[in-house]
PDB file of C-alpha atoms and ligand atoms in Angstrom:
ATOM      1  CA  UNK A 638      22.386 -65.598  -1.108  1.00 51.00           C
ATOM      2  CA  UNK A 639      22.459 -62.901   1.425  1.00 54.00           C
ATOM      3  CA  UNK A 640      25.028 -60.175   0.880  1.00 55.00           C
ATOM      4  CA  UNK A 641      26.148 -57.291   3.127  1.00 61.00           C
ATOM      5  CA  UNK A 642      24.108 -54.886   0.942  1.00 63.00           C
ATOM      6  CA  UNK A 643      20.859 -56.925   1.211  1.00 79.00           C
ATOM      7  CA  UNK A 644      21.005 -58.434   4.558  1.00 92.00           C
ATOM      8  CA  UNK A 645      18.171 -57.532   6.971  1.00 96.00           C
ATOM      9  CA  UNK A 646      18.877 -57.408  10.710  1.00 98.00           C
ATOM     10  CA  UNK A 647      16.414 -57.259  13.500  1.00 98.00           C
ATOM     11  CA  UNK A 648      18.196 -55.431  16.328  1.00 98.00           C
ATOM     12  CA  UNK A 649      15.290 -53.277  17.443  1.00 98.00           C
ATOM     13  CA  UNK A 650      11.593 -53.440  16.767  1.00 98.00           C
ATOM     14  CA  UNK A 651      11.806 -50.514  14.259  1.00 98.00           C
ATOM     15  CA  UNK A 652      14.049 -52.619  12.003  1.00 98.00           C
ATOM     16  CA  UNK A 653      10.578 -53.717  10.639  1.00 98.00           C
ATOM     17  CA  UNK A 654       8.011 -51.136   9.612  1.00 98.00           C
ATOM     18  CA  UNK A 655       4.628 -51.168  11.360  1.00 98.00           C
ATOM     19  CA  UNK A 656       3.076 -52.762   8.168  1.00 98.00           C
ATOM     20  CA  UNK A 657       5.835 -55.515   8.191  1.00 98.00           C
ATOM     21  CA  UNK A 658       5.049 -56.195  11.873  1.00 98.00           C
ATOM     22  CA  UNK A 659       1.423 -56.720  11.075  1.00 98.00           C
ATOM     23  CA  UNK A 660       2.280 -58.966   8.140  1.00 98.00           C
ATOM     24  CA  UNK A 661       4.682 -60.978  10.443  1.00 98.00           C
ATOM     25  CA  UNK A 662       1.973 -61.300  13.079  1.00 98.00           C
ATOM     26  CA  UNK A 663      -0.568 -62.428  10.445  1.00 98.00           C
ATOM     27  CA  UNK A 664       1.895 -64.990   9.137  1.00 98.00           C
ATOM     28  CA  UNK A 665       2.536 -66.201  12.686  1.00 98.00           C
ATOM     29  CA  UNK A 666      -1.058 -66.699  13.400  1.00 98.00           C
ATOM     30  CA  UNK A 667      -1.501 -68.720  10.144  1.00 97.00           C
ATOM     31  CA  UNK A 668       1.507 -70.857  11.057  1.00 97.00           C
ATOM     32  CA  UNK A 669       0.146 -71.326  14.604  1.00 98.00           C
ATOM     33  CA  UNK A 670      -3.188 -72.406  13.175  1.00 97.00           C
ATOM     34  CA  UNK A 671      -1.414 -75.056  11.126  1.00 95.00           C
ATOM     35  CA  UNK A 672      -2.481 -73.397   7.768  1.00 96.00           C
ATOM     36  CA  UNK A 673       1.140 -73.262   6.538  1.00 90.00           C
ATOM     37  CA  UNK A 674       3.422 -76.293   6.942  1.00 87.00           C
ATOM     38  CA  UNK A 675       5.983 -75.387   4.333  1.00 91.00           C
ATOM     39  CA  UNK A 676       9.761 -75.766   5.054  1.00 97.00           C
ATOM     40  CA  UNK A 677      11.127 -72.585   3.471  1.00 97.00           C
ATOM     41  CA  UNK A 678      14.429 -72.791   5.443  1.00 98.00           C
ATOM     42  CA  UNK A 679      15.631 -76.216   4.220  1.00 98.00           C
ATOM     43  CA  UNK A 680      19.412 -76.113   4.089  1.00 98.00           C
ATOM     44  CA  UNK A 681      19.624 -72.979   6.248  1.00 98.00           C
ATOM     45  CA  UNK A 682      21.349 -72.767   9.636  1.00 98.00           C
ATOM     46  CA  UNK A 683      20.744 -70.289  12.352  1.00 98.00           C
ATOM     47  CA  UNK A 684      23.804 -69.800  14.779  1.00 98.00           C
ATOM     48  CA  UNK A 685      22.643 -68.803  18.167  1.00 98.00           C
ATOM     49  CA  UNK A 686      25.095 -67.031  20.400  1.00 98.00           C
ATOM     50  CA  UNK A 687      24.109 -66.864  24.121  1.00 98.00           C
ATOM     51  CA  UNK A 688      26.214 -64.798  26.399  1.00 97.00           C
ATOM     52  CA  UNK A 689      23.446 -64.857  28.975  1.00 97.00           C
ATOM     53  CA  UNK A 690      21.062 -67.650  30.196  1.00 97.00           C
ATOM     54  CA  UNK A 691      17.888 -68.535  28.372  1.00 98.00           C
ATOM     55  CA  UNK A 692      15.144 -71.146  28.254  1.00 98.00           C
ATOM     56  CA  UNK A 693      12.391 -69.773  25.928  1.00 98.00           C
ATOM     57  CA  UNK A 694      14.564 -67.831  23.437  1.00 98.00           C
ATOM     58  CA  UNK A 695      16.968 -70.724  22.977  1.00 98.00           C
ATOM     59  CA  UNK A 696      14.436 -73.505  22.670  1.00 98.00           C
ATOM     60  CA  UNK A 697      11.832 -71.584  20.630  1.00 98.00           C
ATOM     61  CA  UNK A 698      14.414 -70.420  18.047  1.00 98.00           C
ATOM     62  CA  UNK A 699      15.919 -73.838  17.710  1.00 98.00           C
ATOM     63  CA  UNK A 700      12.534 -75.525  17.246  1.00 98.00           C
ATOM     64  CA  UNK A 701      11.369 -72.820  14.973  1.00 98.00           C
ATOM     65  CA  UNK A 702      14.334 -73.554  12.691  1.00 98.00           C
ATOM     66  CA  UNK A 703      13.621 -77.252  12.812  1.00 98.00           C
ATOM     67  CA  UNK A 704       9.971 -76.802  11.951  1.00 98.00           C
ATOM     68  CA  UNK A 705      10.883 -74.612   8.993  1.00 98.00           C
ATOM     69  CA  UNK A 706      13.180 -77.281   7.652  1.00 98.00           C
ATOM     70  CA  UNK A 707      16.481 -75.697   8.804  1.00 98.00           C
ATOM     71  CA  UNK A 708      18.984 -76.232  11.644  1.00 98.00           C
ATOM     72  CA  UNK A 709      20.214 -74.267  14.637  1.00 98.00           C
ATOM     73  CA  UNK A 710      23.594 -74.356  16.282  1.00 98.00           C
ATOM     74  CA  UNK A 711      24.043 -73.202  19.876  1.00 98.00           C
ATOM     75  CA  UNK A 712      27.225 -71.327  21.088  1.00 97.00           C
ATOM     76  CA  UNK A 713      27.781 -70.086  24.618  1.00 95.00           C
ATOM     77  CA  UNK A 714      30.693 -68.041  25.939  1.00 89.00           C
ATOM     78  CA  UNK A 715      31.871 -70.800  28.251  1.00 89.00           C
ATOM     79  CA  UNK A 716      32.683 -73.285  25.539  1.00 90.00           C
ATOM     80  CA  UNK A 717      33.645 -71.000  22.710  1.00 95.00           C
ATOM     81  CA  UNK A 718      36.741 -68.913  22.051  1.00 96.00           C
ATOM     82  CA  UNK A 719      34.626 -65.786  22.777  1.00 96.00           C
ATOM     83  CA  UNK A 720      34.854 -66.831  26.450  1.00 94.00           C
ATOM     84  CA  UNK A 721      38.664 -66.690  26.177  1.00 96.00           C
ATOM     85  CA  UNK A 722      38.610 -63.229  24.619  1.00 96.00           C
ATOM     86  CA  UNK A 723      38.274 -63.780  20.833  1.00 97.00           C
ATOM     87  CA  UNK A 724      36.993 -60.566  19.318  1.00 98.00           C
ATOM     88  CA  UNK A 725      33.315 -60.189  18.444  1.00 98.00           C
ATOM     89  CA  UNK A 726      34.307 -58.831  15.034  1.00 98.00           C
ATOM     90  CA  UNK A 727      36.316 -62.031  14.185  1.00 98.00           C
ATOM     91  CA  UNK A 728      33.616 -64.182  15.582  1.00 98.00           C
ATOM     92  CA  UNK A 729      30.974 -62.442  13.386  1.00 98.00           C
ATOM     93  CA  UNK A 730      33.140 -62.677  10.179  1.00 98.00           C
ATOM     94  CA  UNK A 731      34.002 -66.330  10.655  1.00 98.00           C
ATOM     95  CA  UNK A 732      30.429 -67.513  11.620  1.00 98.00           C
ATOM     96  CA  UNK A 733      29.122 -65.676   8.485  1.00 98.00           C
ATOM     97  CA  UNK A 734      30.791 -68.274   6.408  1.00 98.00           C
ATOM     98  CA  UNK A 735      29.107 -71.174   8.164  1.00 98.00           C
ATOM     99  CA  UNK A 736      25.538 -70.122   8.769  1.00 98.00           C
ATOM    100  CA  UNK A 737      22.678 -68.055   7.242  1.00 98.00           C
ATOM    101  CA  UNK A 738      21.603 -66.096  10.277  1.00 98.00           C
ATOM    102  CA  UNK A 739      23.046 -65.143  13.680  1.00 98.00           C
ATOM    103  CA  UNK A 740      20.813 -64.766  16.811  1.00 98.00           C
ATOM    104  CA  UNK A 741      22.717 -63.001  19.591  1.00 98.00           C
ATOM    105  CA  UNK A 742      21.797 -62.625  23.282  1.00 98.00           C
ATOM    106  CA  UNK A 743      24.275 -60.411  24.886  1.00 98.00           C
ATOM    107  CA  UNK A 744      25.015 -57.683  27.489  1.00 98.00           C
ATOM    108  CA  UNK A 745      25.576 -54.249  25.983  1.00 98.00           C
ATOM    109  CA  UNK A 746      23.572 -53.265  22.962  1.00 98.00           C
ATOM    110  CA  UNK A 747      26.830 -51.998  21.395  1.00 98.00           C
ATOM    111  CA  UNK A 748      28.144 -55.605  21.357  1.00 98.00           C
ATOM    112  CA  UNK A 749      25.183 -56.663  19.286  1.00 98.00           C
ATOM    113  CA  UNK A 750      25.812 -53.743  16.891  1.00 98.00           C
ATOM    114  CA  UNK A 751      29.465 -54.989  16.460  1.00 98.00           C
ATOM    115  CA  UNK A 752      28.064 -58.429  15.447  1.00 98.00           C
ATOM    116  CA  UNK A 753      25.640 -56.783  13.069  1.00 98.00           C
ATOM    117  CA  UNK A 754      28.362 -54.508  11.577  1.00 98.00           C
ATOM    118  CA  UNK A 755      30.758 -57.422  10.945  1.00 98.00           C
ATOM    119  CA  UNK A 756      28.490 -60.287  10.134  1.00 98.00           C
ATOM    120  CA  UNK A 757      27.528 -60.852   6.419  1.00 98.00           C
ATOM    121  CA  UNK A 758      24.387 -62.630   7.496  1.00 98.00           C
ATOM    122  CA  UNK A 759      21.207 -61.241   9.190  1.00 98.00           C
ATOM    123  CA  UNK A 760      21.616 -60.656  12.895  1.00 98.00           C
ATOM    124  CA  UNK A 761      18.617 -61.101  15.207  1.00 98.00           C
ATOM    125  CA  UNK A 762      18.576 -59.590  18.737  1.00 98.00           C
ATOM    126  CA  UNK A 763      17.770 -62.293  21.260  1.00 98.00           C
ATOM    127  CA  UNK A 764      17.928 -59.690  24.147  1.00 99.00           C
ATOM    128  CA  UNK A 765      20.463 -57.004  25.131  1.00 98.00           C
ATOM    129  CA  UNK A 766      20.516 -54.821  28.295  1.00 98.00           C
ATOM    130  CA  UNK A 767      18.733 -52.229  26.177  1.00 98.00           C
ATOM    131  CA  UNK A 768      15.928 -53.988  24.296  1.00 98.00           C
ATOM    132  CA  UNK A 769      14.147 -57.349  23.756  1.00 98.00           C
ATOM    133  CA  UNK A 770      12.385 -57.013  20.409  1.00 98.00           C
ATOM    134  CA  UNK A 771      11.600 -60.682  19.788  1.00 99.00           C
ATOM    135  CA  UNK A 772       9.726 -60.663  23.088  1.00 98.00           C
ATOM    136  CA  UNK A 773       7.631 -57.706  22.043  1.00 98.00           C
ATOM    137  CA  UNK A 774       6.789 -59.165  18.669  1.00 98.00           C
ATOM    138  CA  UNK A 775       5.476 -62.170  20.617  1.00 98.00           C
ATOM    139  CA  UNK A 776       3.596 -59.926  23.050  1.00 98.00           C
ATOM    140  CA  UNK A 777       1.974 -58.124  20.111  1.00 99.00           C
ATOM    141  CA  UNK A 778       0.972 -61.458  18.624  1.00 99.00           C
ATOM    142  CA  UNK A 779      -0.636 -62.413  21.947  1.00 99.00           C
ATOM    143  CA  UNK A 780      -2.529 -59.122  22.059  1.00 98.00           C
ATOM    144  CA  UNK A 781      -3.864 -59.591  18.572  1.00 98.00           C
ATOM    145  CA  UNK A 782      -5.070 -63.051  19.554  1.00 98.00           C
ATOM    146  CA  UNK A 783      -6.932 -61.567  22.583  1.00 98.00           C
ATOM    147  CA  UNK A 784      -8.133 -58.193  21.340  1.00 98.00           C
ATOM    148  CA  UNK A 785      -7.935 -58.402  17.528  1.00 97.00           C
ATOM    149  CA  UNK A 786      -6.653 -54.841  16.870  1.00 96.00           C
ATOM    150  CA  UNK A 787      -3.693 -53.346  18.668  1.00 98.00           C
ATOM    151  CA  UNK A 788      -4.713 -49.862  17.806  1.00 97.00           C
ATOM    152  CA  UNK A 789      -6.380 -47.925  20.563  1.00 95.00           C
ATOM    153  CA  UNK A 790      -5.583 -50.418  23.355  1.00 98.00           C
ATOM    154  CA  UNK A 791      -4.077 -49.296  26.690  1.00 98.00           C
ATOM    155  CA  UNK A 792      -1.274 -51.184  28.369  1.00 99.00           C
ATOM    156  CA  UNK A 793       0.179 -50.487  31.793  1.00 99.00           C
ATOM    157  CA  UNK A 794       3.879 -51.410  32.395  1.00 99.00           C
ATOM    158  CA  UNK A 795       4.388 -51.688  36.145  1.00 98.00           C
ATOM    159  CA  UNK A 796       7.815 -52.135  37.722  1.00 98.00           C
ATOM    160  CA  UNK A 797      11.459 -51.781  36.273  1.00 98.00           C
ATOM    161  CA  UNK A 798      12.031 -49.594  33.207  1.00 98.00           C
ATOM    162  CA  UNK A 799      14.229 -52.279  31.733  1.00 98.00           C
ATOM    163  CA  UNK A 800      14.976 -53.769  28.234  1.00 98.00           C
ATOM    164  CA  UNK A 801      11.534 -55.203  27.971  1.00 99.00           C
ATOM    165  CA  UNK A 802       9.897 -51.920  28.971  1.00 98.00           C
ATOM    166  CA  UNK A 803      11.927 -50.131  26.297  1.00 98.00           C
ATOM    167  CA  UNK A 804      10.671 -52.426  23.582  1.00 98.00           C
ATOM    168  CA  UNK A 805       7.041 -51.859  24.784  1.00 99.00           C
ATOM    169  CA  UNK A 806       7.658 -48.128  24.483  1.00 98.00           C
ATOM    170  CA  UNK A 807       8.930 -48.612  20.904  1.00 98.00           C
ATOM    171  CA  UNK A 808       5.935 -50.802  20.077  1.00 98.00           C
ATOM    172  CA  UNK A 809       3.347 -48.339  21.545  1.00 98.00           C
ATOM    173  CA  UNK A 810       4.083 -45.554  19.095  1.00 98.00           C
ATOM    174  CA  UNK A 811       4.722 -47.840  16.133  1.00 98.00           C
ATOM    175  CA  UNK A 812       1.581 -49.799  16.535  1.00 98.00           C
ATOM    176  CA  UNK A 813      -0.496 -46.974  17.874  1.00 98.00           C
ATOM    177  CA  UNK A 814      -1.589 -48.058  21.316  1.00 98.00           C
ATOM    178  CA  UNK A 815      -1.093 -46.247  24.682  1.00 98.00           C
ATOM    179  CA  UNK A 816       1.437 -47.345  27.257  1.00 98.00           C
ATOM    180  CA  UNK A 817       1.296 -46.109  30.794  1.00 98.00           C
ATOM    181  CA  UNK A 818       4.563 -46.564  32.579  1.00 98.00           C
ATOM    182  CA  UNK A 819       4.730 -46.857  36.406  1.00 98.00           C
ATOM    183  CA  UNK A 820       8.290 -47.153  37.610  1.00 98.00           C
ATOM    184  CA  UNK A 821       9.952 -46.062  40.933  1.00 98.00           C
ATOM    185  CA  UNK A 822      12.259 -43.121  40.845  1.00 97.00           C
ATOM    186  CA  UNK A 823      15.648 -43.991  39.476  1.00 97.00           C
ATOM    187  CA  UNK A 824      14.407 -46.966  37.448  1.00 98.00           C
ATOM    188  CA  UNK A 825      12.786 -45.216  34.447  1.00 98.00           C
ATOM    189  CA  UNK A 826      13.095 -46.669  30.986  1.00 98.00           C
ATOM    190  CA  UNK A 827      15.658 -45.359  28.460  1.00 98.00           C
ATOM    191  CA  UNK A 828      15.355 -41.582  28.012  1.00 98.00           C
ATOM    192  CA  UNK A 829      15.493 -41.487  24.246  1.00 98.00           C
ATOM    193  CA  UNK A 830      12.743 -44.033  23.556  1.00 98.00           C
ATOM    194  CA  UNK A 831      10.678 -42.551  26.379  1.00 98.00           C
ATOM    195  CA  UNK A 832      10.809 -39.104  24.855  1.00 98.00           C
ATOM    196  CA  UNK A 833      10.114 -40.538  21.390  1.00 98.00           C
ATOM    197  CA  UNK A 834       7.042 -42.387  22.527  1.00 98.00           C
ATOM    198  CA  UNK A 835       5.744 -39.471  24.640  1.00 98.00           C
ATOM    199  CA  UNK A 836       6.130 -37.000  21.789  1.00 98.00           C
ATOM    200  CA  UNK A 837       3.004 -38.413  20.123  1.00 98.00           C
ATOM    201  CA  UNK A 838       1.097 -39.104  23.394  1.00 98.00           C
ATOM    202  CA  UNK A 839       1.583 -42.860  23.074  1.00 98.00           C
ATOM    203  CA  UNK A 840       3.505 -43.099  26.363  1.00 98.00           C
ATOM    204  CA  UNK A 841       2.528 -41.537  29.670  1.00 98.00           C
ATOM    205  CA  UNK A 842       4.594 -41.830  32.871  1.00 98.00           C
ATOM    206  CA  UNK A 843       2.540 -42.188  36.117  1.00 98.00           C
ATOM    207  CA  UNK A 844       4.466 -42.804  39.308  1.00 96.00           C
ATOM    208  CA  UNK A 845       1.457 -44.378  41.170  1.00 98.00           C
ATOM    209  CA  UNK A 846       0.827 -47.957  39.906  1.00 98.00           C
ATOM    210  CA  UNK A 847      -2.823 -47.880  41.076  1.00 98.00           C
ATOM    211  CA  UNK A 848      -3.401 -44.852  38.895  1.00 98.00           C
ATOM    212  CA  UNK A 849      -1.441 -46.320  35.981  1.00 98.00           C
ATOM    213  CA  UNK A 850      -3.568 -49.518  35.719  1.00 98.00           C
ATOM    214  CA  UNK A 851      -6.976 -47.766  35.982  1.00 98.00           C
ATOM    215  CA  UNK A 852      -9.147 -49.202  33.183  1.00 98.00           C
ATOM    216  CA  UNK A 853      -6.307 -50.656  31.097  1.00 98.00           C
ATOM    217  CA  UNK A 854      -6.546 -53.670  28.788  1.00 98.00           C
ATOM    218  CA  UNK A 855      -3.225 -55.196  29.830  1.00 99.00           C
ATOM    219  CA  UNK A 856      -1.084 -55.159  32.829  1.00 99.00           C
ATOM    220  CA  UNK A 857       2.500 -56.224  32.182  1.00 99.00           C
ATOM    221  CA  UNK A 858       5.508 -56.532  34.411  1.00 98.00           C
ATOM    222  CA  UNK A 859       8.920 -58.262  34.468  1.00 98.00           C
ATOM    223  CA  UNK A 860      11.520 -59.282  37.017  1.00 98.00           C
ATOM    224  CA  UNK A 861      12.907 -56.508  39.356  1.00 98.00           C
ATOM    225  CA  UNK A 862      16.410 -57.967  38.899  1.00 98.00           C
ATOM    226  CA  UNK A 863      17.477 -58.462  35.269  1.00 98.00           C
ATOM    227  CA  UNK A 864      20.443 -60.670  34.258  1.00 98.00           C
ATOM    228  CA  UNK A 865      23.639 -58.877  35.394  1.00 97.00           C
ATOM    229  CA  UNK A 866      21.964 -56.881  38.186  1.00 98.00           C
ATOM    230  CA  UNK A 867      22.057 -59.647  40.845  1.00 97.00           C
ATOM    231  CA  UNK A 868      24.341 -57.613  43.198  1.00 98.00           C
ATOM    232  CA  UNK A 869      21.630 -55.005  43.347  1.00 97.00           C
ATOM    233  CA  UNK A 870      19.008 -57.597  44.571  1.00 97.00           C
ATOM    234  CA  UNK A 871      18.348 -56.120  48.033  1.00 97.00           C
ATOM    235  CA  UNK A 872      18.205 -52.450  47.014  1.00 97.00           C
ATOM    236  CA  UNK A 873      15.886 -53.331  44.117  1.00 98.00           C
ATOM    237  CA  UNK A 874      13.619 -55.376  46.260  1.00 97.00           C
ATOM    238  CA  UNK A 875      13.081 -52.410  48.585  1.00 97.00           C
ATOM    239  CA  UNK A 876      12.499 -49.907  45.741  1.00 98.00           C
ATOM    240  CA  UNK A 877      10.050 -52.125  43.863  1.00 98.00           C
ATOM    241  CA  UNK A 878       7.896 -53.583  46.650  1.00 98.00           C
ATOM    242  CA  UNK A 879       5.087 -50.945  46.044  1.00 98.00           C
ATOM    243  CA  UNK A 880       5.079 -51.933  42.378  1.00 98.00           C
ATOM    244  CA  UNK A 881       4.039 -55.655  42.922  1.00 98.00           C
ATOM    245  CA  UNK A 882       1.171 -56.683  40.642  1.00 98.00           C
ATOM    246  CA  UNK A 883      -1.425 -57.884  43.220  1.00 98.00           C
ATOM    247  CA  UNK A 884      -5.073 -58.936  42.825  1.00 98.00           C
ATOM    248  CA  UNK A 885      -6.075 -55.533  44.178  1.00 98.00           C
ATOM    249  CA  UNK A 886      -3.993 -53.794  41.498  1.00 98.00           C
ATOM    250  CA  UNK A 887      -5.486 -56.108  38.710  1.00 98.00           C
ATOM    251  CA  UNK A 888      -9.023 -55.273  40.002  1.00 98.00           C
ATOM    252  CA  UNK A 889      -8.483 -51.634  38.975  1.00 98.00           C
ATOM    253  CA  UNK A 890      -7.833 -52.615  35.332  1.00 98.00           C
ATOM    254  CA  UNK A 891     -10.767 -53.136  32.864  1.00 98.00           C
ATOM    255  CA  UNK A 892     -13.001 -56.140  33.481  1.00 98.00           C
ATOM    256  CA  UNK A 893     -11.551 -58.099  30.658  1.00 97.00           C
ATOM    257  CA  UNK A 894      -7.941 -57.106  31.267  1.00 98.00           C
ATOM    258  CA  UNK A 895      -5.175 -59.634  30.960  1.00 98.00           C
ATOM    259  CA  UNK A 896      -1.814 -60.047  32.763  1.00 99.00           C
ATOM    260  CA  UNK A 897       1.434 -60.416  30.757  1.00 99.00           C
ATOM    261  CA  UNK A 898       4.965 -61.293  31.796  1.00 99.00           C
ATOM    262  CA  UNK A 899       7.877 -62.299  29.497  1.00 98.00           C
ATOM    263  CA  UNK A 900       8.994 -64.854  32.100  1.00 98.00           C
ATOM    264  CA  UNK A 901      10.993 -66.015  34.005  1.00 98.00           C
ATOM    265  CA  UNK A 902       8.774 -64.722  36.910  1.00 98.00           C
ATOM    266  CA  UNK A 903       9.265 -64.513  40.574  1.00 98.00           C
ATOM    267  CA  UNK A 904       6.103 -65.120  42.507  1.00 98.00           C
ATOM    268  CA  UNK A 905       5.671 -62.938  45.588  1.00 98.00           C
ATOM    269  CA  UNK A 906       8.097 -60.351  44.124  1.00 98.00           C
ATOM    270  CA  UNK A 907       6.988 -58.530  40.968  1.00 98.00           C
ATOM    271  CA  UNK A 908       3.759 -60.459  40.794  1.00 98.00           C
ATOM    272  CA  UNK A 909       1.622 -62.424  43.273  1.00 98.00           C
ATOM    273  CA  UNK A 910       0.984 -66.085  42.578  1.00 98.00           C
ATOM    274  CA  UNK A 911      -2.790 -65.652  42.522  1.00 98.00           C
ATOM    275  CA  UNK A 912      -2.344 -63.191  39.578  1.00 98.00           C
ATOM    276  CA  UNK A 913       0.147 -65.033  37.426  1.00 99.00           C
ATOM    277  CA  UNK A 914      -1.508 -68.356  38.130  1.00 98.00           C
ATOM    278  CA  UNK A 915      -5.032 -66.899  37.956  1.00 98.00           C
ATOM    279  CA  UNK A 916      -7.621 -66.661  35.206  1.00 98.00           C
ATOM    280  CA  UNK A 917      -6.489 -63.327  33.755  1.00 98.00           C
ATOM    281  CA  UNK A 918      -2.927 -64.413  33.197  1.00 98.00           C
ATOM    282  CA  UNK A 919      -1.872 -65.144  29.614  1.00 99.00           C
ATOM    283  CA  UNK A 920       1.798 -65.802  30.345  1.00 99.00           C
ATOM    284  CA  UNK A 921       1.897 -69.366  29.023  1.00 98.00           C
ATOM    285  CA  UNK A 922       0.155 -68.430  25.692  1.00 98.00           C
ATOM    286  CA  UNK A 923       2.553 -65.563  25.502  1.00 98.00           C
ATOM    287  CA  UNK A 924       5.506 -67.861  26.138  1.00 98.00           C
ATOM    288  CA  UNK A 925       4.281 -70.424  23.576  1.00 98.00           C
ATOM    289  CA  UNK A 926       3.883 -67.522  21.049  1.00 98.00           C
ATOM    290  CA  UNK A 927       7.643 -67.056  21.044  1.00 98.00           C
ATOM    291  CA  UNK A 928       7.848 -70.013  18.740  1.00 98.00           C
ATOM    292  CA  UNK A 929       5.215 -68.762  16.229  1.00 98.00           C
ATOM    293  CA  UNK A 930       6.297 -65.107  16.139  1.00 98.00           C
ATOM    294  CA  UNK A 931       9.923 -66.162  15.596  1.00 98.00           C
ATOM    295  CA  UNK A 932       9.067 -68.610  12.884  1.00 98.00           C
ATOM    296  CA  UNK A 933       7.365 -65.838  10.960  1.00 98.00           C
ATOM    297  CA  UNK A 934      10.379 -63.528  11.704  1.00 98.00           C
ATOM    298  CA  UNK A 935      12.854 -66.141  10.489  1.00 98.00           C
ATOM    299  CA  UNK A 936      10.958 -66.614   7.281  1.00 98.00           C
ATOM    300  CA  UNK A 937      11.005 -62.857   6.681  1.00 97.00           C
ATOM    301  CA  UNK A 938      14.706 -62.617   7.298  1.00 98.00           C
ATOM    302  CA  UNK A 939      16.255 -65.771   6.120  1.00 97.00           C
ATOM    303  CA  UNK A 940      14.018 -67.383   3.424  1.00 94.00           C
TER     304      UNK A 940
HETATM  305  N1  LIG B2277      11.383 -64.243  27.942  1.00 89.83           N
HETATM  306  C1  LIG B2277      12.590 -64.715  27.688  1.00 89.83           C
HETATM  307  O1  LIG B2277      13.398 -64.173  26.814  1.00 89.83           O
HETATM  308  O2  LIG B2277      12.911 -65.897  28.204  1.00 89.83           O
HETATM  309  P1  LIG B2277      14.347 -66.668  28.285  1.00 89.83           P
HETATM  310  O3  LIG B2277      15.249 -65.748  29.092  1.00 89.83           O
HETATM  311  O4  LIG B2277      14.052 -67.988  28.967  1.00 89.83           O
HETATM  312  O5  LIG B2277      14.836 -66.846  26.911  1.00 89.83           O
HETATM  313  N1  LIG B2278      14.498 -58.186  31.848  1.00 89.83           N
HETATM  314  C1  LIG B2278      14.889 -59.554  31.925  1.00 89.83           C
HETATM  315  C2  LIG B2278      14.255 -60.224  30.769  1.00 89.83           C
HETATM  316  C3  LIG B2278      14.517 -61.748  30.822  1.00 89.83           C
HETATM  317  C4  LIG B2278      13.902 -62.410  29.625  1.00 89.83           C
HETATM  318  C5  LIG B2278      16.419 -59.686  31.837  1.00 89.83           C
HETATM  319  O1  LIG B2278      16.986 -58.920  31.060  1.00 89.83           O
HETATM  320  O2  LIG B2278      17.075 -60.474  32.576  1.00 89.83           O
END
């Protein structure tokens, strides 16, 4: 039985230690290989609150619960009382009596923290405006499949300094790889996590994308217009055009470099079709890994 004192949340990547992340990735690889087919979550229910759209996060969490023997319940603003103004505090307290875990995708990170503070069951971050830790857990899994060790690798983040970029910065220092960040002026990642990752030399900020990708193992980008930023579409397009991942840009990375993107992608905007649909792209492997990484995470938090 989870109690407030023992419950374990996953709000940001550092809610797990680096050792726990490596263990989680190892478990995910074994599950993906079909070595473990146990159902440790029989009788457990994950309640999934989506205040923003989703394809991958919703479906992978729901199927992850099913494969582990449990259930998932989906709740969106539009058809719940949250959409009519019921407080997050009351919602968290009430749902704690029905389920065994709460996955939340929401806007401000503070909203997620309210859920975590008032829920008596573990809370998992399914994306906030600040971070997307489940995505990065998956991206680390994908990197281990491709390169083996994470340590010593170099990744270039090209584009918007958004929630996904912030989680990559956290991962770089925790897992001991280098992250070169190329963002236009005014679109830098979160200052606090940037300073934290730079302090140990794990993050480097290079304005020129061509310089940033020179010799790297991974080139990664994301949409220029995250959920909630739609009104800024035109101004963002203009600012980010020099940061598009093209074949010419990929050619500057190392010979065996891969292209990553959390998806959904916008061909001809943040990435050219010939890159994302080309031989160096691992975006579908990456998307499929959401299932395996989250199964391992759910076992750690809910079993
Ligand atoms: N990458 C990701 O989180 O995708 P969804 O928005 O489809 O969940
Ligand atoms: N940065 C994107 C990620 C979507 C998975 C967003 O927040 O909309």
